[in-house]
Structure formats: structure tokens, C-alpha cells
PDB file of C-alpha atoms in Angstrom:
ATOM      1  CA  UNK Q 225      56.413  23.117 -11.422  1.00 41.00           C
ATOM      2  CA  UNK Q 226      54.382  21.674 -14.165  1.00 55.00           C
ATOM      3  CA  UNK Q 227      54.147  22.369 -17.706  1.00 62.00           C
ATOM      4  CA  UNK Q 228      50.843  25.094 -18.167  1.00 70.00           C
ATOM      5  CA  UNK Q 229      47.681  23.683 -19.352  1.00 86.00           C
ATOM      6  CA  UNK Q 230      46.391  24.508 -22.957  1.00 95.00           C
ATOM      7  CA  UNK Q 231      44.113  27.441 -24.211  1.00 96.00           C
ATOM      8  CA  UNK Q 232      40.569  26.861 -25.234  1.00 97.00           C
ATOM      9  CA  UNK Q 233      38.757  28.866 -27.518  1.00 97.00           C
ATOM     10  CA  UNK Q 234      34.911  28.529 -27.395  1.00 98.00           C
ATOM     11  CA  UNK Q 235      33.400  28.341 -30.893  1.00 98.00           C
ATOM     12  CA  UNK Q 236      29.970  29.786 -29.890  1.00 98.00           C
ATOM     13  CA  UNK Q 237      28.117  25.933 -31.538  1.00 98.00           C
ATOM     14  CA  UNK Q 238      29.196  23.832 -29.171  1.00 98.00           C
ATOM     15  CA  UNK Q 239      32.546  23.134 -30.086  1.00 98.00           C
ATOM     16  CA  UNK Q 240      35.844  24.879 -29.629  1.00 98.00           C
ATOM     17  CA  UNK Q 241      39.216  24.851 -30.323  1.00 98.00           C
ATOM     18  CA  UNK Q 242      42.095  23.438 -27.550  1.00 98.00           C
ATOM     19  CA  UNK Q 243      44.955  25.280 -28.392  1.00 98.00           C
ATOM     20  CA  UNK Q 244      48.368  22.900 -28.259  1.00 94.00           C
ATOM     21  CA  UNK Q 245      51.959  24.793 -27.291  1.00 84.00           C
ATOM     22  CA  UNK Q 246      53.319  23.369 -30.239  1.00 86.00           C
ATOM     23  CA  UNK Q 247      50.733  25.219 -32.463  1.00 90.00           C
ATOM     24  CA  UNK Q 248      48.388  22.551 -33.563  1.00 97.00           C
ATOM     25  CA  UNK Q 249      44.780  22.990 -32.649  1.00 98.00           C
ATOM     26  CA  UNK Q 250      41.917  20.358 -32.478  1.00 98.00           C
ATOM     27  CA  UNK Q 251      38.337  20.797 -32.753  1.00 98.00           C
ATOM     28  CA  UNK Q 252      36.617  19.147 -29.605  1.00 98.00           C
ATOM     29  CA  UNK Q 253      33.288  19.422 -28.012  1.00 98.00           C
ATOM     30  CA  UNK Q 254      33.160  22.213 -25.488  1.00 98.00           C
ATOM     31  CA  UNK Q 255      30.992  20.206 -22.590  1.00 97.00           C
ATOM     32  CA  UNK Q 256      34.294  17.753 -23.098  1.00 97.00           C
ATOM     33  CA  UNK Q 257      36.962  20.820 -21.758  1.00 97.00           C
ATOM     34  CA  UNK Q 258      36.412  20.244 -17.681  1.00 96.00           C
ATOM     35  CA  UNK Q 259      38.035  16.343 -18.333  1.00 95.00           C
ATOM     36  CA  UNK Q 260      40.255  17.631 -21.026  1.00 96.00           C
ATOM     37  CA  UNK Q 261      41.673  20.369 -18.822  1.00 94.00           C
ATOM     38  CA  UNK Q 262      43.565  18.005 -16.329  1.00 92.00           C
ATOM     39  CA  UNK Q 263      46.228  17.337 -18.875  1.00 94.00           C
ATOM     40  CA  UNK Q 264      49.047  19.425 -21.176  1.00 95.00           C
ATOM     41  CA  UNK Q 265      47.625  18.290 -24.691  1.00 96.00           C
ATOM     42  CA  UNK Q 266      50.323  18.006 -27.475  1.00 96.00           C
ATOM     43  CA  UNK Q 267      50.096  16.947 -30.923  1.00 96.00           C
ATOM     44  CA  UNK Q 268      52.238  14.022 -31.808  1.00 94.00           C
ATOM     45  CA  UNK Q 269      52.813  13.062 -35.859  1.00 94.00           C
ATOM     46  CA  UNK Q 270      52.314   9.106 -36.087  1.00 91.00           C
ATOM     47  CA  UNK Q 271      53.251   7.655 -39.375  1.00 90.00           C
ATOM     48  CA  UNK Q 272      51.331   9.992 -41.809  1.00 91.00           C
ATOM     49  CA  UNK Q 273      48.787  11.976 -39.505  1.00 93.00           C
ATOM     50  CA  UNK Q 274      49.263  14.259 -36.745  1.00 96.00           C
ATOM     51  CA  UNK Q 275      47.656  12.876 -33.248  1.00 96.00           C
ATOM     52  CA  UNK Q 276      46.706  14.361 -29.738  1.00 97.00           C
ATOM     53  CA  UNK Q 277      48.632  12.896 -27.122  1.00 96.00           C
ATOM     54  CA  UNK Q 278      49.258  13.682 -23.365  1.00 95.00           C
ATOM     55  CA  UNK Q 279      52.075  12.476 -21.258  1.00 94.00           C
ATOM     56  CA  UNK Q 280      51.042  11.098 -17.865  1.00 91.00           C
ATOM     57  CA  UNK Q 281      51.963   8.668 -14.729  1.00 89.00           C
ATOM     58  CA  UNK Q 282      49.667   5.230 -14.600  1.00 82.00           C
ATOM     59  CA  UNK Q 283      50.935   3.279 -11.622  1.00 86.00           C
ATOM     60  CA  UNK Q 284      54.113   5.450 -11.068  1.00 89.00           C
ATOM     61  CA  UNK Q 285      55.391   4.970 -15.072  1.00 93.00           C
ATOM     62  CA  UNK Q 286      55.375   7.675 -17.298  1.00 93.00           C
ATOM     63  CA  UNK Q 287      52.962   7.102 -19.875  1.00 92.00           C
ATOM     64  CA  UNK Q 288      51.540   8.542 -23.175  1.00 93.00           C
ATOM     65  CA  UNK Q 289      47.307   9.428 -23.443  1.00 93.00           C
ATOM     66  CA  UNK Q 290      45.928   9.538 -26.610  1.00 95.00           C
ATOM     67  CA  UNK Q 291      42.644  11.775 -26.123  1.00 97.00           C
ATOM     68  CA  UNK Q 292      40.675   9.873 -29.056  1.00 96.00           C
ATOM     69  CA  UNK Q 293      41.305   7.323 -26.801  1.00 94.00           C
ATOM     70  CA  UNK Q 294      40.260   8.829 -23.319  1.00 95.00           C
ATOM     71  CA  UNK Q 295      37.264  10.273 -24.632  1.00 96.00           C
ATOM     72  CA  UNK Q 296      35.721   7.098 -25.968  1.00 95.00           C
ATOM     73  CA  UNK Q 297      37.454   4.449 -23.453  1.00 92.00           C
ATOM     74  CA  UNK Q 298      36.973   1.161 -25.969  1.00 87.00           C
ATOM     75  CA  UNK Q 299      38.536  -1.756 -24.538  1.00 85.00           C
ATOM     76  CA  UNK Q 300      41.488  -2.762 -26.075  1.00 86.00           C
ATOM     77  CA  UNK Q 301      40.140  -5.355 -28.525  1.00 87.00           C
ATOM     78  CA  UNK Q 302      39.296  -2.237 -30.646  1.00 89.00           C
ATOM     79  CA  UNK Q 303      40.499   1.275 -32.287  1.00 88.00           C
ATOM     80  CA  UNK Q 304      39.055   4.533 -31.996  1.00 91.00           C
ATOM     81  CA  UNK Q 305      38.097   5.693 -35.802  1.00 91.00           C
ATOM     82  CA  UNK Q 306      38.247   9.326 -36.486  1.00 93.00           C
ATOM     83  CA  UNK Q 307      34.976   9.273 -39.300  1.00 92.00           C
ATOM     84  CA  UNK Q 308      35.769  12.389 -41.538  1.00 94.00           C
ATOM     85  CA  UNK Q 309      39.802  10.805 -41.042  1.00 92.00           C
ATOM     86  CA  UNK Q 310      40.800  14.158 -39.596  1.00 97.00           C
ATOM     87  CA  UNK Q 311      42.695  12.633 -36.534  1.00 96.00           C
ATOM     88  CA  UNK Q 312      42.866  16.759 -35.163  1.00 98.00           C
ATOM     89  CA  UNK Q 313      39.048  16.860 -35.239  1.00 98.00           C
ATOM     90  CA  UNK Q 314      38.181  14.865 -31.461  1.00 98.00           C
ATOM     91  CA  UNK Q 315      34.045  15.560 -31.303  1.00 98.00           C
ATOM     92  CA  UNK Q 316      31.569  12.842 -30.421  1.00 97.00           C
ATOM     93  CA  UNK Q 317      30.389  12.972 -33.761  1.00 97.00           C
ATOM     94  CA  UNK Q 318      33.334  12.138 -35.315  1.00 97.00           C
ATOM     95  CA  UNK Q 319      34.677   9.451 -33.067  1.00 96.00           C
ATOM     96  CA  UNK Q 320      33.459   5.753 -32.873  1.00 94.00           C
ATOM     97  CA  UNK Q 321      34.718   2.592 -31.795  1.00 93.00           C
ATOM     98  CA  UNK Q 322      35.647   0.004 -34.379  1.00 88.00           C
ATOM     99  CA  UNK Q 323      37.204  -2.949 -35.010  1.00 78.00           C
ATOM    100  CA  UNK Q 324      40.278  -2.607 -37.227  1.00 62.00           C
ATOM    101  CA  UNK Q 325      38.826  -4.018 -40.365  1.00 65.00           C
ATOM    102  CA  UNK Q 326      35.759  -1.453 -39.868  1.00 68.00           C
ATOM    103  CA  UNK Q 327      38.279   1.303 -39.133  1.00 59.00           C
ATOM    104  CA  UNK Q 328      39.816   0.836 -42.933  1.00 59.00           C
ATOM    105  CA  UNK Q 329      36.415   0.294 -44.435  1.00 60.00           C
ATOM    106  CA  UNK Q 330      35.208   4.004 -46.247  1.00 57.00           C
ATOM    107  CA  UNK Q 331      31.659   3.977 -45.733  1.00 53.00           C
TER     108      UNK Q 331
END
């Protein structure tokens, strides 16, 4: 049986909360939810910051998603940047694709 899929709770402006079994929550667009939905969300702490992360099978290995990541699909020349440096906050407007030195450049 799998593990149950996460909780979303709609904000009412276009955003909404997924809801993560370990208690985290991050903010993510709502019209984002039907690809979101096909995976158990978690939040994972990497050095300092807390990310989202899914565990799933690519070509029969287990492997770990990071949904910054599978929302914006950059090749892998580049990071994801979260803008506002929230890593828990996974809208469209606060996610770009960078190259590293951009990505530690404060605009």
C-alpha cells in the first residue's frame, strides 16, 4: 500500500498551502496541485534550510524529487533560485532558473 498523499489547503488568491506529514507546509500555486498530487511531498532540512523533496523510482532506482526542481525543469547546467530565499515558498513567482553565481547574487 502506499504512503497517503498530502493535504491541500486552498488560499482563496491563487495559492494554497500543501500540507507535509511531517508538519511543514509550503506555499505553492494552486493551478500547480493536479502535477503536485502524484507524489507524497516531505520536507527535507539541507545544510541550513528546510527543502521539499519526494521519493520516487526513475528507471527502477529509488530516487529523491526536489519539487523546486520539477516545477521549473532547468537543465542541469543550472539551479533553481528561490527569490524571497524562502526555500518552503514553491510559486512561479518566486522560482527562477539561474546560474550559480546569479543564485548568490542579492538583487
Amino acid at each position: 500500500m502506499g504512503s497517503p498523499k498530502n493535504e491541500y489547503i486552498d488560499n482563496g488568491d491563487g495559492t494554497s498551502w500543501l500540507v507535509m506529514s511531517n508538519g511543514f507546509k509550503s506555499l505553492v500555486d494552486t493551478d500547480s496541485i493536479p502535477k503536485l498530487s502524484c507524489y507524497r511531498w516531505f520536507a527535507h532540512k539541507l545544510d541550513y534550510n528546510w527543502y521539499v523533496h519526494a521519493n520516487t523510482k526513475k528507471e527502477g532506482r529509488r530516487t529523491t524529487l526536489s519539487l523546486h526542481r520539477y516545477l521549473l525543469k532547468p537543465n542541469r547546467r543550472f539551479v533553481c533560485d528561490h527569490i524571497n530565499m524562502d526555500t518552503l515558498d514553491n510559486r512561479a513567482c518566486n522560482l527562477r532558473i539561474a546560474t550559480h553565481s546569479q543564485k548568490y547574487t542579492i538583487s
